[in-house]
Tab-separated table of C-alpha atoms in Angstrom:
chain	number	residue	atom	x	y	z
N	50	MET	CA	-114.255	147.567	119.395
N	51	LYS	CA	-112.541	146.923	116.070
N	52	GLN	CA	-111.121	143.436	115.621
N	53	TRP	CA	-107.725	143.063	113.973
N	54	GLU	CA	-106.194	140.312	111.887
N	55	VAL	CA	-102.436	139.706	111.891
N	56	VAL	CA	-100.690	138.917	108.604
N	57	ILE	CA	-97.151	137.499	108.602
N	58	GLY	CA	-94.744	136.357	105.930
N	59	ILE	CA	-91.254	135.051	106.614
N	60	GLU	CA	-88.013	135.394	104.656
N	61	THR	CA	-85.316	133.007	105.834
N	62	HIS	CA	-81.620	132.992	104.986
N	63	ALA	CA	-80.229	129.472	105.289
N	64	GLN	CA	-76.438	129.256	104.957
N	65	LEU	CA	-75.704	126.293	102.739
N	66	SER	CA	-73.403	123.509	103.918
N	67	THR	CA	-70.691	123.861	101.301
N	68	GLN	CA	-66.983	124.012	102.073
N	69	ALA	CA	-66.400	126.850	99.619
N	70	LYS	CA	-68.242	130.079	98.902
N	71	ILE	CA	-70.850	130.371	96.204
N	72	PHE	CA	-68.670	132.155	93.624
N	73	SER	CA	-65.121	131.526	94.859
N	74	GLY	CA	-62.948	128.856	96.429
N	75	SER	CA	-62.644	130.613	99.803
N	76	SER	CA	-63.501	128.608	102.894
N	77	THR	CA	-66.855	129.023	104.654
N	78	ALA	CA	-65.545	127.788	108.037
N	79	PHE	CA	-66.838	129.770	111.009
N	80	GLY	CA	-64.675	131.461	113.617
N	81	SER	CA	-61.531	132.435	111.722
N	82	ALA	CA	-59.716	135.714	112.348
N	83	PRO	CA	-61.289	138.643	110.463
N	84	ASN	CA	-60.650	138.895	106.730
N	85	VAL	CA	-58.479	135.783	106.339
N	86	GLN	CA	-61.130	133.990	104.252
N	87	ALA	CA	-61.858	136.720	101.730
N	88	ASN	CA	-60.073	136.331	98.393
N	89	ALA	CA	-59.937	138.572	95.323
N	90	VAL	CA	-63.347	137.400	94.064
N	91	ASP	CA	-65.009	137.967	97.440
N	92	ILE	CA	-63.766	141.538	97.714
N	93	ALA	CA	-64.392	142.265	94.031
N	94	LEU	CA	-60.946	143.299	92.889
N	95	PRO	CA	-60.867	144.522	89.267
N	96	GLY	CA	-60.710	141.789	86.651
N	97	VAL	CA	-61.943	138.886	88.790
N	98	LEU	CA	-64.807	136.653	87.655
N	99	PRO	CA	-67.278	134.647	89.778
N	100	VAL	CA	-67.651	130.895	89.184
N	101	LEU	CA	-70.823	129.214	90.473
N	102	ASN	CA	-70.394	126.521	93.145
N	103	LYS	CA	-72.215	123.377	91.948
N	104	GLY	CA	-72.701	122.213	95.529
N	105	ALA	CA	-74.849	125.258	96.305
N	106	VAL	CA	-77.114	124.418	93.364
N	107	VAL	CA	-77.463	120.839	94.614
N	108	CYS	CA	-78.573	122.189	98.001
N	109	ALA	CA	-81.206	124.397	96.370
N	110	ILE	CA	-82.555	121.487	94.312
N	111	ARG	CA	-82.697	119.244	97.394
N	112	PHE	CA	-84.744	121.871	99.191
N	113	GLY	CA	-87.103	122.388	96.247
N	114	LEU	CA	-87.766	118.662	95.998
N	115	ALA	CA	-88.337	118.385	99.762
N	116	VAL	CA	-91.100	121.024	99.699
N	117	GLY	CA	-92.727	119.861	96.461
N	118	ALA	CA	-91.667	122.954	94.513
N	119	GLU	CA	-90.914	123.458	90.841
N	120	ILE	CA	-87.214	123.354	89.969
N	121	ALA	CA	-86.648	125.931	87.254
N	122	ARG	CA	-85.032	124.578	84.094
N	123	HIS	CA	-83.348	127.952	83.680
N	124	SER	CA	-82.647	130.576	86.323
N	125	VAL	CA	-80.669	133.792	86.219
N	126	PHE	CA	-78.364	135.554	88.646
N	127	ALA	CA	-78.857	139.288	89.052
N	128	ARG	CA	-77.017	142.164	90.639
N	129	LYS	CA	-78.900	143.728	93.534
N	130	ASN	CA	-77.423	147.213	93.878
N	131	TYR	CA	-77.191	148.977	97.215
N	132	PHE	CA	-74.502	150.556	99.362
N	133	TYR	CA	-73.556	149.172	102.744
N	134	PRO	CA	-70.095	149.195	104.378
N	135	ASP	CA	-69.854	145.383	104.536
N	136	LEU	CA	-70.843	144.896	100.870
N	137	PRO	CA	-67.502	145.159	99.059
N	138	LYS	CA	-68.842	145.046	95.493
N	139	GLY	CA	-71.491	147.704	95.995
N	140	TYR	CA	-73.968	145.044	94.851
N	141	GLN	CA	-75.029	141.559	95.905
N	142	ILE	CA	-75.275	138.661	93.461
N	143	SER	CA	-78.738	137.215	93.967
N	144	GLN	CA	-81.695	135.970	91.906
N	145	TYR	CA	-84.726	138.083	91.162
N	146	GLU	CA	-87.059	137.411	88.238
N	147	TRP	CA	-85.946	133.847	87.590
N	148	PRO	CA	-85.216	132.000	90.873
N	149	VAL	CA	-84.089	128.380	91.008
N	150	VAL	CA	-87.033	127.179	93.160
N	151	LEU	CA	-90.650	128.215	92.587
N	152	GLY	CA	-93.574	127.516	94.928
N	153	GLY	CA	-93.726	124.630	97.358
N	154	GLN	CA	-95.309	124.253	100.767
N	155	LEU	CA	-94.479	123.280	104.321
N	156	ALA	CA	-96.836	121.707	106.869
N	157	ILE	CA	-96.654	123.120	110.395
N	158	GLN	CA	-98.153	122.010	113.691
N	159	VAL	CA	-99.657	124.615	116.026
N	160	GLY	CA	-100.980	122.907	119.133
N	161	GLU	CA	-103.322	120.210	117.861
N	162	SER	CA	-103.929	121.948	114.536
N	163	GLU	CA	-102.000	121.428	111.321
N	164	LYS	CA	-101.632	124.140	108.725
N	165	THR	CA	-99.867	124.384	105.386
N	166	VAL	CA	-97.750	127.434	104.629
N	167	SER	CA	-97.232	128.182	100.939
N	168	LEU	CA	-93.799	129.178	99.715
N	169	THR	CA	-93.330	131.823	97.037
N	170	ARG	CA	-89.778	130.986	96.035
N	171	ALA	CA	-86.299	130.040	97.163
N	172	HIS	CA	-83.330	131.642	95.476
N	173	LEU	CA	-79.563	131.437	95.679
N	174	GLU	CA	-77.478	134.426	96.667
N	175	GLU	CA	-74.252	135.438	98.365
N	176	ASP	CA	-74.010	136.753	101.894
N	177	ALA	CA	-72.519	140.148	102.755
N	178	GLY	CA	-69.718	140.737	105.220
N	179	LYS	CA	-70.187	141.695	108.843
N	180	SER	CA	-69.834	145.048	110.594
N	181	LEU	CA	-68.063	144.912	113.948
N	182	HIS	CA	-68.857	147.612	116.498
N	183	GLU	CA	-67.221	146.122	119.600
N	184	GLY	CA	-64.019	144.376	120.585
N	185	LEU	CA	-61.710	146.353	118.290
N	186	GLY	CA	-59.342	147.329	121.073
N	187	PRO	CA	-58.824	150.414	123.244
N	188	HIS	CA	-57.627	152.617	120.370
N	189	PHE	CA	-60.757	152.035	118.250
N	190	ARG	CA	-63.610	152.610	120.693
N	191	GLU	CA	-65.248	155.140	118.354
N	192	CYS	CA	-64.728	153.011	115.252
N	193	SER	CA	-66.459	150.158	113.480
N	194	GLY	CA	-64.636	147.354	111.669
N	195	ILE	CA	-65.538	145.229	108.656
N	196	ASP	CA	-64.981	141.462	108.536
N	197	LEU	CA	-65.394	140.116	104.988
N	198	ASN	CA	-64.969	136.435	105.867
N	199	ARG	CA	-68.708	135.939	105.410
N	200	ALA	CA	-68.848	137.823	102.090
N	201	GLY	CA	-69.728	135.347	99.354
N	202	THR	CA	-71.006	132.626	101.692
N	203	PRO	CA	-73.793	130.730	99.874
N	204	LEU	CA	-77.325	131.407	101.048
N	205	LEU	CA	-80.705	130.041	100.092
N	206	GLU	CA	-83.335	132.699	100.746
N	207	ILE	CA	-86.693	131.040	101.347
N	208	VAL	CA	-89.753	133.301	101.035
N	209	THR	CA	-93.283	132.439	102.152
N	210	GLU	CA	-96.637	133.778	101.132
N	211	PRO	CA	-98.277	135.985	103.835
N	212	ASP	CA	-100.076	132.913	105.218
N	213	MET	CA	-99.414	133.125	108.956
N	214	ARG	CA	-101.853	134.786	111.336
N	215	SER	CA	-100.063	134.743	114.699
N	216	SER	CA	-96.613	134.703	116.226
N	217	ALA	CA	-97.261	131.072	117.236
N	218	GLU	CA	-97.770	130.115	113.590
N	219	ALA	CA	-94.657	132.052	112.554
N	220	VAL	CA	-92.523	130.275	115.156
N	221	ALA	CA	-94.007	126.884	114.221
N	222	TYR	CA	-93.083	127.570	110.589
N	223	ALA	CA	-89.550	128.666	111.492
N	224	ARG	CA	-89.063	125.553	113.624
N	225	ALA	CA	-90.378	123.266	110.883
N	226	LEU	CA	-88.156	124.911	108.268
N	227	HIS	CA	-85.148	124.751	110.593
N	228	ALA	CA	-85.736	121.035	111.131
N	229	LEU	CA	-86.174	120.402	107.395
N	230	VAL	CA	-82.988	122.109	106.173
N	231	ARG	CA	-81.015	120.146	108.757
N	232	TRP	CA	-82.876	116.930	107.881
N	233	ILE	CA	-81.931	117.125	104.193
N	234	GLY	CA	-78.375	118.187	105.021
N	235	ILE	CA	-78.240	121.591	103.328
N	236	CYS	CA	-77.715	123.785	106.418
N	237	ASP	CA	-76.338	123.166	109.909
N	238	GLY	CA	-79.055	125.419	111.371
N	239	ASN	CA	-76.713	127.077	113.867
N	240	MET	CA	-78.662	130.203	114.765
N	241	GLN	CA	-75.996	131.597	117.100
N	242	GLU	CA	-73.481	131.610	114.252
N	243	GLY	CA	-75.980	133.138	111.822
N	244	SER	CA	-76.426	130.039	109.680
N	245	PHE	CA	-80.210	130.304	109.956
N	246	ARG	CA	-81.827	133.705	110.404
N	247	CYS	CA	-85.298	134.980	109.680
N	248	ASP	CA	-86.928	138.272	108.714
N	249	ALA	CA	-90.609	138.626	109.628
N	250	ASN	CA	-92.877	140.865	107.547
N	251	VAL	CA	-95.706	141.882	109.872
N	252	SER	CA	-98.871	143.864	109.203
N	253	VAL	CA	-102.369	144.133	110.666
N	254	ARG	CA	-105.739	144.832	109.089
N	255	PRO	CA	-109.338	145.048	110.302
N	256	VAL	CA	-111.041	141.654	110.203
N	257	GLY	CA	-112.850	141.340	106.886
N	258	GLN	CA	-110.720	143.886	105.033
N	259	PRO	CA	-109.603	142.273	101.745
N	260	HIS	CA	-106.343	144.161	101.188
N	261	PHE	CA	-103.284	143.897	103.384
N	262	GLY	CA	-102.088	146.587	105.748
N	263	THR	CA	-98.684	148.245	105.481
N	264	ARG	CA	-95.980	145.857	106.575
N	265	ARG	CA	-92.849	146.373	108.631
N	266	GLU	CA	-89.973	143.926	108.325
N	267	ILE	CA	-88.276	142.709	111.509
N	268	LYS	CA	-84.719	141.841	110.489
N	269	ASN	CA	-82.253	139.156	111.565
N	270	LEU	CA	-84.206	137.130	114.104
N	271	ASN	CA	-81.858	134.351	115.199
N	272	SER	CA	-83.878	132.878	118.054
N	273	PHE	CA	-87.362	131.347	118.094
N	274	ARG	CA	-88.060	133.006	121.426
N	275	PHE	CA	-86.998	136.406	120.135
N	276	MET	CA	-89.102	135.883	117.011
N	277	GLN	CA	-92.243	135.377	119.087
N	278	GLN	CA	-91.473	138.338	121.344
N	279	ALA	CA	-90.651	140.620	118.410
N	280	ILE	CA	-93.790	139.783	116.445
N	281	ASP	CA	-96.047	140.100	119.492
N	282	TYR	CA	-94.600	143.526	120.306
N	283	GLU	CA	-94.798	144.706	116.693
N	284	VAL	CA	-98.434	143.606	116.375
N	285	GLN	CA	-99.456	145.449	119.520
N	286	TRP	CA	-97.513	148.542	118.442
N	287	GLN	CA	-99.163	148.610	115.019
N	288	ILE	CA	-102.663	148.119	116.454
N	289	ALA	CA	-102.118	150.842	119.087
N	290	THR	CA	-100.772	153.219	116.436
N	291	LEU	CA	-103.759	152.680	114.142
N	292	GLU	CA	-106.317	152.900	116.958
N	293	ASP	CA	-104.757	156.209	118.015
N	294	GLY	CA	-105.364	157.587	114.537
N	295	GLY	CA	-101.818	157.172	113.258
N	296	SER	CA	-100.571	155.396	110.164
N	297	ILE	CA	-97.990	152.689	109.548
N	298	GLU	CA	-95.039	153.512	107.326
N	299	GLN	CA	-93.248	150.695	105.563
N	300	ALA	CA	-89.925	150.189	107.318
N	301	THR	CA	-87.190	147.814	108.328
N	302	VAL	CA	-87.007	147.392	112.098
N	303	LEU	CA	-84.743	145.648	114.575
N	304	PHE	CA	-85.764	143.837	117.747
N	305	ASP	CA	-84.014	144.730	121.002
N	306	PRO	CA	-84.218	141.662	123.276
N	307	VAL	CA	-83.237	143.746	126.306
N	308	SER	CA	-86.129	146.211	126.046
N	309	GLY	CA	-88.414	143.754	124.249
N	310	GLU	CA	-89.213	146.416	121.652
N	311	THR	CA	-88.774	146.903	117.914
N	312	ARG	CA	-87.252	150.095	116.597
N	313	ALA	CA	-87.062	151.504	113.089
N	314	MET	CA	-83.749	151.022	111.285
N	315	ARG	CA	-84.516	152.524	107.870
N	316	SER	CA	-87.378	152.998	105.451
N	317	LYS	CA	-88.160	149.753	103.659
N	318	GLU	CA	-86.850	149.455	100.114
N	319	ASP	CA	-88.934	148.038	97.279
N	320	ALA	CA	-87.548	145.904	94.468
N	321	HIS	CA	-87.139	148.851	92.102
N	322	ASP	CA	-84.856	150.579	94.625
N	323	TYR	CA	-82.248	147.882	94.076
N	324	ARG	CA	-82.049	148.367	90.289
N	325	TYR	CA	-81.782	144.644	89.565
N	326	PHE	CA	-80.238	143.551	86.287
N	327	PRO	CA	-78.802	140.192	85.092
N	328	ASP	CA	-75.199	139.712	86.140
N	329	PRO	CA	-73.107	139.897	82.951
N	330	ASP	CA	-70.362	137.700	84.438
N	331	LEU	CA	-72.596	134.685	85.099
N	332	LEU	CA	-74.323	132.517	82.508
N	333	PRO	CA	-77.938	131.487	83.118
N	334	LEU	CA	-78.168	128.353	85.268
N	335	ALA	CA	-79.493	125.390	83.250
N	336	ILE	CA	-80.738	122.392	85.274
N	337	ASP	CA	-81.259	119.118	83.429
N	338	ARG	CA	-84.203	116.926	84.505
N	339	SER	CA	-81.980	113.851	84.797
N	340	TRP	CA	-79.801	115.724	87.302
N	341	VAL	CA	-82.870	116.604	89.354
N	342	GLU	CA	-83.911	112.943	89.441
N	343	GLN	CA	-80.432	111.894	90.562
N	344	ILE	CA	-80.660	114.332	93.449
N	345	ARG	CA	-84.197	113.164	94.278
N	346	ALA	CA	-82.937	109.590	94.576
N	347	GLN	CA	-80.350	110.719	97.140
N	348	LEU	CA	-82.835	112.446	99.462
N	349	PRO	CA	-83.533	110.781	102.807
N	350	GLU	CA	-87.067	109.715	103.678
N	351	LEU	CA	-88.773	113.041	104.401
N	352	PRO	CA	-90.306	113.891	107.801
N	353	THR	CA	-93.972	113.508	106.792
N	354	ALA	CA	-93.396	110.111	105.209
N	355	LYS	CA	-91.239	109.062	108.147
N	356	ARG	CA	-93.978	110.020	110.634
N	357	GLU	CA	-96.572	108.047	108.727
N	358	ARG	CA	-94.307	104.995	108.678
N	359	LEU	CA	-93.568	105.204	112.409
N	360	ILE	CA	-97.289	105.221	113.115
N	361	ALA	CA	-97.977	102.330	110.714
N	362	ASP	CA	-94.966	100.129	111.505
N	363	TYR	CA	-94.486	100.735	115.221
N	364	GLY	CA	-97.987	101.655	116.385
N	365	LEU	CA	-96.874	105.012	117.740
N	366	SER	CA	-99.214	107.936	118.368
N	367	ALA	CA	-99.113	110.943	116.070
N	368	TYR	CA	-97.570	112.918	118.945
N	369	ASP	CA	-94.768	110.395	119.490
N	370	ALA	CA	-94.044	110.263	115.769
N	371	ARG	CA	-93.911	114.070	115.572
N	372	VAL	CA	-91.476	114.355	118.492
N	373	LEU	CA	-89.212	111.591	117.204
N	374	THR	CA	-89.025	113.131	113.725
N	375	SER	CA	-87.928	116.525	115.045
N	376	SER	CA	-84.485	115.659	113.686
N	377	LEU	CA	-83.021	113.012	111.400
N	378	GLU	CA	-80.460	112.093	114.060
N	379	LEU	CA	-83.132	111.545	116.720
N	380	VAL	CA	-85.361	109.309	114.614
N	381	GLY	CA	-82.301	107.394	113.419
N	382	TYR	CA	-81.340	106.757	117.049
N	383	TYR	CA	-84.889	105.628	117.819
N	384	GLU	CA	-85.066	103.164	114.937
N	385	ALA	CA	-81.658	101.722	115.824
N	386	THR	CA	-82.916	101.264	119.399
N	387	VAL	CA	-85.987	99.371	118.168
N	388	ALA	CA	-83.804	97.219	115.917
N	389	THR	CA	-81.998	95.956	119.026
N	390	ALA	CA	-84.921	95.869	121.482
N	391	GLY	CA	-87.375	94.252	119.074
N	392	GLN	CA	-90.484	95.701	117.472
N	393	ALA	CA	-92.671	94.449	120.340
N	394	ASN	CA	-90.893	97.027	122.498
N	395	ALA	CA	-91.311	99.922	120.028
N	396	LYS	CA	-93.523	102.001	122.339
N	397	SER	CA	-91.217	101.435	125.297
N	398	CYS	CA	-88.298	102.548	123.101
N	399	ALA	CA	-90.160	105.736	122.222
N	400	ASN	CA	-90.794	106.490	125.886
N	401	TRP	CA	-87.178	105.932	126.869
N	402	VAL	CA	-85.831	108.066	124.014
N	403	MET	CA	-88.309	110.929	124.504
N	404	VAL	CA	-88.308	110.964	128.317
N	405	ASP	CA	-85.358	109.341	130.095
N	406	LEU	CA	-82.701	109.880	127.443
N	407	ALA	CA	-83.973	113.345	126.468
N	408	ALA	CA	-83.995	114.500	130.105
N	409	ARG	CA	-80.400	113.417	130.614
N	410	LEU	CA	-79.262	115.012	127.344
N	411	ASN	CA	-81.016	118.284	128.211
N	412	LYS	CA	-79.533	118.335	131.693
N	413	GLU	CA	-76.009	118.075	130.277
N	414	ASP	CA	-76.723	120.230	127.203
N	415	ARG	CA	-75.824	117.461	124.756
N	416	GLU	CA	-77.127	116.641	121.298
N	417	ILE	CA	-78.413	113.152	120.486
N	418	GLY	CA	-75.190	112.403	118.606
N	419	GLU	CA	-73.249	113.049	121.819
N	420	SER	CA	-75.160	110.517	123.927
N	421	PRO	CA	-72.814	108.334	126.019
N	422	VAL	CA	-75.421	105.560	125.706
N	423	SER	CA	-75.595	104.168	122.181
N	424	ALA	CA	-78.855	103.132	120.548
N	425	GLU	CA	-77.718	99.506	120.689
N	426	GLN	CA	-76.990	99.766	124.428
N	427	LEU	CA	-80.374	101.361	125.128
N	428	GLY	CA	-82.130	98.786	122.971
N	429	GLY	CA	-80.435	95.983	124.903
N	430	LEU	CA	-81.580	97.548	128.175
N	431	ILE	CA	-85.189	97.853	126.989
N	432	ALA	CA	-85.143	94.245	125.777
N	433	ARG	CA	-84.321	93.123	129.324
N	434	ILE	CA	-87.303	95.080	130.649
N	435	GLY	CA	-89.494	93.508	128.003
N	436	ASP	CA	-88.537	89.919	128.829
N	437	GLY	CA	-88.879	90.463	132.583
N	438	THR	CA	-85.190	90.202	133.450
N	439	ILE	CA	-85.313	93.571	135.220
N	440	SER	CA	-87.971	96.063	136.290
N	441	THR	CA	-88.224	99.612	135.004
N	442	ASN	CA	-86.817	100.955	138.282
N	443	ILE	CA	-83.796	98.668	138.096
N	444	ALA	CA	-83.415	99.602	134.412
N	445	ARG	CA	-82.876	103.205	135.431
N	446	LYS	CA	-79.993	102.114	137.654
N	447	VAL	CA	-78.520	100.160	134.751
N	448	PHE	CA	-78.979	103.221	132.524
N	449	ASP	CA	-76.931	105.268	135.010
N	450	PHE	CA	-74.097	102.728	134.777
N	451	LEU	CA	-74.212	102.891	130.975
N	452	TRP	CA	-74.327	106.705	130.958
N	453	ASN	CA	-71.278	106.895	133.198
N	454	GLY	CA	-69.338	104.384	131.094
N	455	GLU	CA	-69.359	101.754	133.842
N	456	GLY	CA	-70.313	98.852	131.637
N	457	SER	CA	-70.385	97.825	128.001
N	458	SER	CA	-73.959	96.497	127.907
N	459	ALA	CA	-77.066	96.083	130.022
N	460	ASP	CA	-76.521	92.317	130.210
N	461	GLU	CA	-72.986	92.737	131.520
N	462	ILE	CA	-74.075	95.254	134.182
N	463	ILE	CA	-77.091	93.185	135.272
N	464	ALA	CA	-74.932	90.091	135.713
N	465	ARG	CA	-72.093	91.944	137.470
N	466	GLN	CA	-74.365	93.788	139.898
N	467	GLY	CA	-76.757	90.884	140.471
N	468	LEU	CA	-79.778	92.923	139.406
N	469	GLN	CA	-81.922	90.177	137.872
N	470	GLN	CA	-85.581	90.500	138.767
N	471	ILE	CA	-86.985	87.906	141.193
N	472	SER	CA	-89.981	86.272	139.506
N	473	ASP	CA	-89.770	82.769	140.945
N	474	SER	CA	-93.111	81.997	142.616
N	475	SER	CA	-91.754	79.760	145.365
N	476	SER	CA	-89.190	82.349	146.491
N	477	LEU	CA	-91.752	85.161	146.423
N	478	GLU	CA	-94.426	83.108	148.233
N	479	MET	CA	-91.988	82.297	151.040
N	480	LEU	CA	-91.141	85.988	151.376
N	481	LEU	CA	-94.833	86.981	151.338
N	482	ASP	CA	-95.726	84.424	154.037
N	483	GLU	CA	-93.059	85.910	156.308
N	484	LEU	CA	-94.222	89.433	155.532
N	485	LEU	CA	-97.901	88.743	156.235
N	486	ALA	CA	-97.079	87.017	159.477
N	487	ALA	CA	-94.990	90.019	160.577
N	488	ASN	CA	-97.622	92.637	159.616
N	489	PRO	CA	-101.052	91.452	160.894
N	490	ALA	CA	-102.244	95.057	161.324
N	491	MET	CA	-101.701	95.838	157.627
N	492	VAL	CA	-103.483	92.634	156.652
N	493	ALA	CA	-106.449	93.578	158.825
N	494	GLU	CA	-106.572	97.087	157.312
N	495	PHE	CA	-106.616	95.696	153.789
N	496	ARG	CA	-109.404	93.263	154.599
N	497	ALA	CA	-111.294	96.206	156.091
N	498	GLY	CA	-111.191	97.846	152.631
N	499	LYS	CA	-108.149	100.075	152.875
N	500	GLU	CA	-106.282	99.759	149.541
N	501	LYS	CA	-103.357	101.812	150.865
N	502	ALA	CA	-102.466	98.875	153.126
N	503	PHE	CA	-102.027	96.671	150.045
N	504	ASN	CA	-99.622	99.142	148.485
N	505	ALA	CA	-97.732	99.364	151.765
N	506	LEU	CA	-97.298	95.585	151.793
N	507	ILE	CA	-95.928	95.642	148.246
N	508	GLY	CA	-93.549	98.392	149.320
N	509	GLN	CA	-92.293	96.151	152.115
N	510	VAL	CA	-91.578	93.369	149.604
N	511	MET	CA	-89.723	95.710	147.246
N	512	LYS	CA	-87.682	97.061	150.150
N	513	ALA	CA	-86.789	93.554	151.341
N	514	THR	CA	-85.637	92.552	147.835
N	515	ARG	CA	-83.881	95.880	147.117
N	516	GLY	CA	-86.359	96.518	144.328
N	517	GLN	CA	-85.610	93.257	142.505
N	518	ALA	CA	-88.949	91.493	143.023
N	519	ASN	CA	-91.186	91.440	139.968
N	520	PRO	CA	-93.860	93.971	141.011
N	521	GLN	CA	-96.649	92.473	138.919
N	522	ARG	CA	-95.882	88.951	140.140
N	523	VAL	CA	-95.788	90.200	143.743
N	524	SER	CA	-99.152	91.939	143.309
N	525	ASP	CA	-100.797	88.865	141.828
N	526	LEU	CA	-99.497	86.504	144.533
N	527	LEU	CA	-100.336	88.936	147.343
N	528	ARG	CA	-103.942	89.352	146.228
N	529	LYS	CA	-104.285	85.598	145.966
N	530	LYS	CA	-102.982	85.103	149.514
N	531	LEU	CA	-105.171	87.847	150.958
N	532	GLY	CA	-108.239	86.366	149.351
């Protein structure tokens, strides 16, 4: 049976975090009533002229630096000509031959394997409007509406080489890119609002064939789960078509999450179909090297460097470092927690942030920035575990108090509730003597080699002290008494 190789490239539109549009002063805020944020420039009234938003250029440079790309000294805006109802000009201002960012690469993690995806380019462009087919009212059931609020919103289109060989790799790349644009502060990454959407170019070829197969582009994937489903379906469809003797025609397709299938939308255009030419209303973009270096100095520590430092400074595993650097906010919370708890408790801090805190946030559908427990409060709690003031089980009770706003700090809650751990040997020995005298059968079972009896005795101690006895101290003293 013929073996097939999957080839995938991704084009991503990241909406840039500027307050104004790329060529006008209109707001980019999401959720306004239709067409209230579209001015004369956005709708291309006669005589208007576009003016480039400097903030959008800064975002593009930040991205290029973050992926190790070349920042073009000169780039040119072009008119990309095509007709679509939500494109008021009849063309889109984009970049074609001379983009602002050239090359670059992004490391991705797929299971235990790391792979580097090469980037072709990243270019600035304006978004189109939005066609509305529902919710227009009872008198317009057979009509479609056009909302031009989004027209002119600044986008950075990020294009990869066809380097990915599975849907898992494609999703890993999309996740890594999503995390990066949020990390460097150029895009809020809100996929539901369309701030981050991907197009997947998918083709298959027999293993060993040097040239690529015919690709089909899956448009507007705004969910990682849908991306994986769409690519998997498209791959199987293309393979089945070829094995049945058919051929693949280049096309743009949409994914239907209800049916789980892709369906053709239109034949795929090539670059010459758009009749690109330099926009006569916009001067070439000149970027001075000193400006690039100023922007470089303002970048945060990037994820790869941050991971390496977490491993070196805090002794974390590569896995822990990767999870904690999934967002700038999360790793910032972690490091603030360690700053309070002390570096000796760095691993314990990682566990609490990744497990206990993450579980509670997920349960209540909150982001890390919405945590009711501050990093300083969590660090103070972990410090009390570290110095033996409380056990881990008691710490979880204290965490509940903090989460519910029933205390300002772990120390205050521990003192108020009387939760200090009992570690005093004389008190514990007295309790153990009473326990052993009251449970001769358990003692006999342990001495007969049944380890479960030992654990049962410890359970009796913890029950008698309401969980406040130091478990390790109890275990040590109990073994000593039992010989």
